[in-house]
Amino acid sequence: MNSGFLKRCDYFVFIYLLLATLVAEAGSIPDDMVAIPAGVIKWSGKDISVSKFYMDKYETIQQSYKMITGKNPSYFKGSTRPVEKINWFEADKYCLRLRKRLPTEWEWERAAQLGNKSKFSIKIAESYGWFKGNSELMTHPVGQKKKNLYGLYDMTGNVWEWTSSDHESGGKVMRGGSWRNSANSMRPSKRITSLPHYRYHYVGFRCVVSIELKTKFRSVRTKYANRH
């Protein structure tokens, strides 16, 4: 096959992945990511500062995971349902392949704000996500419930989400609640832990991009374009 053609294909694939996963110039962001402003999370009497970052608007769906890895281990099949039965290592690897990463649990909590100052209730849980009381004990296609304060979907319920953070008692922290848990598990501050090699049909993930990567990848894109 013509080497020039292969180079052009390689270039277009590179640009596609870049535009799909990284912050564009002029401060814009990909359609599938949302800007989360810097802020402070209060936890255990401490203030934890969180820098601005970008987070996937939706939980990683089965179609996207299969397109990148060639696999779909999910128990509840459906192209737009969240991928599950993914261990922490597999989730981390997927994000890295897209030049992204898993969020810290503090980034996750910062992004999970519901935008409702009233006391958390079952009614609020029903509006924002799928849990034991309304899920019919299964996952659901992403984006069907109300989006939160920052425009993110399914930050509460559907599936727990892996984070990059280590739990103080061991394992990795997961956030968000799931289809099999009570409404109480959907509180943004709720956290559980698991050893990273375990897989569950109620745990998935989504990825983030750090704001400081914007300049780095802009220079990479320019360098790559100049070579072709």
Short mmCIF file of C-alpha atoms in Angstrom, two decimals:
data_model
loop_
_atom_site.label_atom_id
_atom_site.label_comp_id
_atom_site.label_asym_id
_atom_site.label_seq_id
_atom_site.Cartn_x
_atom_site.Cartn_y
_atom_site.Cartn_z
CA MET A 1 0.00 0.00 0.00
CA ASN A 2 1.19 3.51 -0.78
CA SER A 3 3.28 4.87 2.12
CA GLY A 4 1.97 8.39 1.56
CA PHE A 5 -1.57 7.14 1.97
CA LEU A 6 -0.67 5.41 5.24
CA LYS A 7 0.92 8.58 6.57
CA ARG A 8 -2.20 10.57 5.74
CA CYS A 9 -4.42 7.98 7.46
CA ASP A 10 -2.16 8.02 10.51
CA TYR A 11 -2.36 11.80 10.60
CA PHE A 12 -6.15 11.89 10.40
CA VAL A 13 -6.48 9.26 13.16
CA PHE A 14 -4.15 11.30 15.34
CA ILE A 15 -6.14 14.51 14.76
CA TYR A 16 -9.44 12.71 15.42
CA LEU A 17 -8.27 11.37 18.78
CA LEU A 18 -6.73 14.70 19.67
CA LEU A 19 -9.88 16.66 18.96
CA ALA A 20 -12.06 14.07 20.67
CA THR A 21 -10.10 14.04 23.90
CA LEU A 22 -8.16 17.27 24.39
CA VAL A 23 -8.90 20.90 24.92
CA ALA A 24 -8.90 22.86 21.67
CA GLU A 25 -7.33 26.25 21.17
CA ALA A 26 -9.20 29.44 22.07
CA GLY A 27 -10.45 27.85 25.28
CA SER A 28 -13.03 25.56 23.65
CA ILE A 29 -13.43 21.94 24.67
CA PRO A 30 -14.60 18.75 22.93
CA ASP A 31 -18.35 18.15 22.87
CA ASP A 32 -17.99 15.07 25.04
CA MET A 33 -16.18 16.87 27.88
CA VAL A 34 -17.20 19.54 30.38
CA ALA A 35 -15.08 22.18 32.13
CA ILE A 36 -15.09 21.87 35.93
CA PRO A 37 -13.95 25.06 37.70
CA ALA A 38 -11.37 25.10 40.46
CA GLY A 39 -12.73 24.87 43.98
CA VAL A 40 -12.38 23.46 47.47
CA ILE A 41 -13.71 20.18 48.84
CA LYS A 42 -14.21 19.92 52.59
CA TRP A 43 -13.41 16.49 53.96
CA SER A 44 -12.70 15.30 57.50
CA GLY A 45 -12.20 18.86 58.72
CA LYS A 46 -9.76 19.72 55.94
CA ASP A 47 -9.96 21.92 52.87
CA ILE A 48 -8.78 20.13 49.71
CA SER A 49 -8.07 22.38 46.73
CA VAL A 50 -9.02 21.13 43.28
CA SER A 51 -7.62 22.77 40.14
CA LYS A 52 -9.70 23.31 37.00
CA PHE A 53 -10.04 20.23 34.79
CA TYR A 54 -12.22 18.68 32.10
CA MET A 55 -14.40 15.62 32.63
CA ASP A 56 -16.24 13.29 30.26
CA LYS A 57 -19.88 14.33 30.04
CA TYR A 58 -21.00 10.69 30.22
CA GLU A 59 -19.81 7.46 31.81
CA THR A 60 -17.71 5.47 29.33
CA ILE A 61 -20.15 3.52 27.17
CA GLN A 62 -19.75 0.02 25.82
CA GLN A 63 -19.54 1.13 22.21
CA SER A 64 -16.59 3.44 22.94
CA TYR A 65 -14.80 0.88 25.07
CA LYS A 66 -15.13 -1.81 22.43
CA MET A 67 -13.96 0.55 19.68
CA ILE A 68 -10.71 1.22 21.57
CA THR A 69 -10.04 -2.19 23.15
CA GLY A 70 -11.95 -4.64 20.95
CA LYS A 71 -13.71 -6.01 24.05
CA ASN A 72 -17.00 -5.58 25.87
CA PRO A 73 -17.06 -7.52 29.14
CA SER A 74 -20.29 -5.89 30.38
CA TYR A 75 -23.01 -7.99 31.99
CA PHE A 76 -25.81 -5.69 30.86
CA LYS A 77 -25.25 -5.38 27.11
CA GLY A 78 -26.14 -2.21 25.23
CA SER A 79 -23.99 0.06 23.09
CA THR A 80 -24.93 3.23 25.00
CA ARG A 81 -25.06 1.64 28.43
CA PRO A 82 -22.04 2.22 30.67
CA VAL A 83 -19.33 -0.38 30.32
CA GLU A 84 -18.95 -2.43 33.53
CA LYS A 85 -17.07 -5.48 34.81
CA ILE A 86 -13.95 -3.41 34.20
CA ASN A 87 -11.23 -3.51 36.82
CA TRP A 88 -9.23 -0.44 37.84
CA PHE A 89 -6.23 -1.34 35.69
CA GLU A 90 -8.38 -1.67 32.57
CA ALA A 91 -10.15 1.63 33.25
CA ASP A 92 -6.84 3.39 33.82
CA LYS A 93 -5.36 1.93 30.62
CA TYR A 94 -8.37 2.99 28.55
CA CYS A 95 -8.13 6.59 29.74
CA LEU A 96 -4.39 6.72 29.10
CA ARG A 97 -4.86 5.43 25.55
CA LEU A 98 -7.05 8.47 24.90
CA ARG A 99 -4.49 10.83 26.45
CA LYS A 100 -6.77 11.17 29.46
CA ARG A 101 -6.69 9.78 33.01
CA LEU A 102 -8.99 8.69 35.81
CA PRO A 103 -10.13 11.51 38.12
CA THR A 104 -9.00 11.78 41.70
CA GLU A 105 -11.84 11.26 44.14
CA TRP A 106 -11.70 14.98 45.00
CA GLU A 107 -12.04 15.95 41.35
CA TRP A 108 -14.93 13.53 41.10
CA GLU A 109 -16.67 15.02 44.14
CA ARG A 110 -16.09 18.55 42.85
CA ALA A 111 -17.72 17.59 39.55
CA ALA A 112 -20.65 15.77 41.17
CA GLN A 113 -22.45 18.85 42.52
CA LEU A 114 -26.17 18.54 41.92
CA GLY A 115 -26.95 22.24 41.93
CA ASN A 116 -29.74 21.83 44.46
CA LYS A 117 -29.34 23.45 47.87
CA SER A 118 -32.21 21.53 49.43
CA LYS A 119 -31.59 18.44 51.52
CA PHE A 120 -30.74 15.30 49.55
CA SER A 121 -33.83 13.13 49.10
CA ILE A 122 -35.22 10.20 47.14
CA LYS A 123 -36.97 12.68 44.85
CA ILE A 124 -33.65 14.33 43.99
CA ALA A 125 -32.06 10.90 43.51
CA GLU A 126 -34.79 9.93 41.07
CA SER A 127 -34.25 13.08 39.03
CA TYR A 128 -30.49 12.62 38.62
CA GLY A 129 -29.83 8.91 38.33
CA TRP A 130 -30.64 5.22 38.44
CA PHE A 131 -30.63 3.45 41.81
CA LYS A 132 -32.32 0.47 43.43
CA GLY A 133 -35.64 2.27 43.69
CA ASN A 134 -36.05 3.06 39.96
CA SER A 135 -33.49 1.05 37.94
CA GLU A 136 -35.36 -2.28 37.69
CA LEU A 137 -32.02 -3.70 38.87
CA MET A 138 -30.04 -2.99 35.72
CA THR A 139 -27.94 -0.29 34.09
CA HIS A 140 -29.50 2.17 31.65
CA PRO A 141 -28.23 4.09 28.59
CA VAL A 142 -26.30 7.17 29.71
CA GLY A 143 -27.73 10.66 29.56
CA GLN A 144 -31.39 9.84 30.25
CA LYS A 145 -31.61 11.58 33.61
CA LYS A 146 -31.22 15.24 34.57
CA LYS A 147 -27.74 16.72 34.14
CA ASN A 148 -26.04 18.16 37.19
CA LEU A 149 -24.80 21.68 37.96
CA TYR A 150 -21.87 21.40 35.51
CA GLY A 151 -23.71 19.59 32.73
CA LEU A 152 -22.57 16.05 33.57
CA TYR A 153 -24.87 13.03 33.38
CA ASP A 154 -25.12 9.97 35.65
CA MET A 155 -22.69 11.28 38.23
CA THR A 156 -25.10 9.70 40.68
CA GLY A 157 -26.32 6.14 40.18
CA ASN A 158 -26.18 3.82 37.15
CA VAL A 159 -22.68 2.53 38.01
CA TRP A 160 -20.07 3.34 40.63
CA GLU A 161 -17.02 4.98 39.05
CA TRP A 162 -13.37 4.14 39.63
CA THR A 163 -11.10 7.01 40.68
CA SER A 164 -7.31 7.22 40.77
CA SER A 165 -7.27 7.73 44.54
CA ASP A 166 -6.07 5.21 47.09
CA HIS A 167 -8.36 4.57 50.06
CA GLU A 168 -6.75 4.96 53.50
CA SER A 169 -7.74 1.40 54.40
CA GLY A 170 -6.44 -0.06 51.12
CA GLY A 171 -7.70 -0.42 47.57
CA LYS A 172 -9.04 2.23 45.22
CA VAL A 173 -11.86 4.66 45.90
CA MET A 174 -15.11 4.45 43.91
CA ARG A 175 -17.76 7.16 43.83
CA GLY A 176 -21.33 7.73 42.69
CA GLY A 177 -23.59 4.86 43.72
CA SER A 178 -25.19 2.40 41.31
CA TRP A 179 -28.34 0.73 40.04
CA ARG A 180 -28.23 -1.83 42.88
CA ASN A 181 -27.78 0.57 45.80
CA SER A 182 -30.09 2.80 47.84
CA ALA A 183 -30.63 6.49 47.16
CA ASN A 184 -28.30 7.29 50.06
CA SER A 185 -25.35 5.87 48.08
CA MET A 186 -25.86 8.59 45.46
CA ARG A 187 -24.77 11.45 47.71
CA PRO A 188 -21.73 13.19 46.12
CA SER A 189 -19.70 12.62 49.30
CA LYS A 190 -20.34 8.86 49.46
CA ARG A 191 -17.21 6.73 48.93
CA ILE A 192 -16.47 3.01 48.91
CA THR A 193 -13.34 1.01 48.22
CA SER A 194 -12.28 -2.08 46.29
CA LEU A 195 -9.08 -3.86 45.41
CA PRO A 196 -8.14 -2.73 41.89
CA HIS A 197 -8.17 -6.16 40.25
CA TYR A 198 -11.83 -6.87 41.03
CA ARG A 199 -14.61 -6.52 38.42
CA TYR A 200 -18.24 -5.78 39.19
CA HIS A 201 -21.38 -5.47 37.08
CA TYR A 202 -22.15 -2.25 38.93
CA VAL A 203 -18.83 -0.41 38.49
CA GLY A 204 -17.67 1.62 35.49
CA PHE A 205 -15.70 4.84 35.00
CA ARG A 206 -15.21 8.10 33.12
CA CYS A 207 -12.05 10.06 32.29
CA VAL A 208 -10.69 13.56 32.82
CA VAL A 209 -8.06 15.86 31.28
CA SER A 210 -5.99 18.32 33.32
CA ILE A 211 -6.10 21.96 32.23
CA GLU A 212 -2.29 22.14 32.26
CA LEU A 213 -2.17 19.56 29.45
CA LYS A 214 -3.72 22.07 27.04
CA THR A 215 -0.44 23.78 26.12
CA LYS A 216 1.48 20.51 26.07
CA PHE A 217 -0.76 18.83 23.54
CA ARG A 218 -1.15 21.94 21.41
CA SER A 219 2.64 21.87 20.90
CA VAL A 220 2.53 18.14 20.14
CA ARG A 221 -0.17 18.68 17.53
CA THR A 222 1.85 21.49 15.88
CA LYS A 223 5.01 19.39 15.82
CA TYR A 224 3.18 16.42 14.32
CA ALA A 225 1.48 18.57 11.66
CA ASN A 226 4.80 20.09 10.63
CA ARG A 227 6.21 16.63 9.97
CA HIS A 228 3.47 15.91 7.45
#
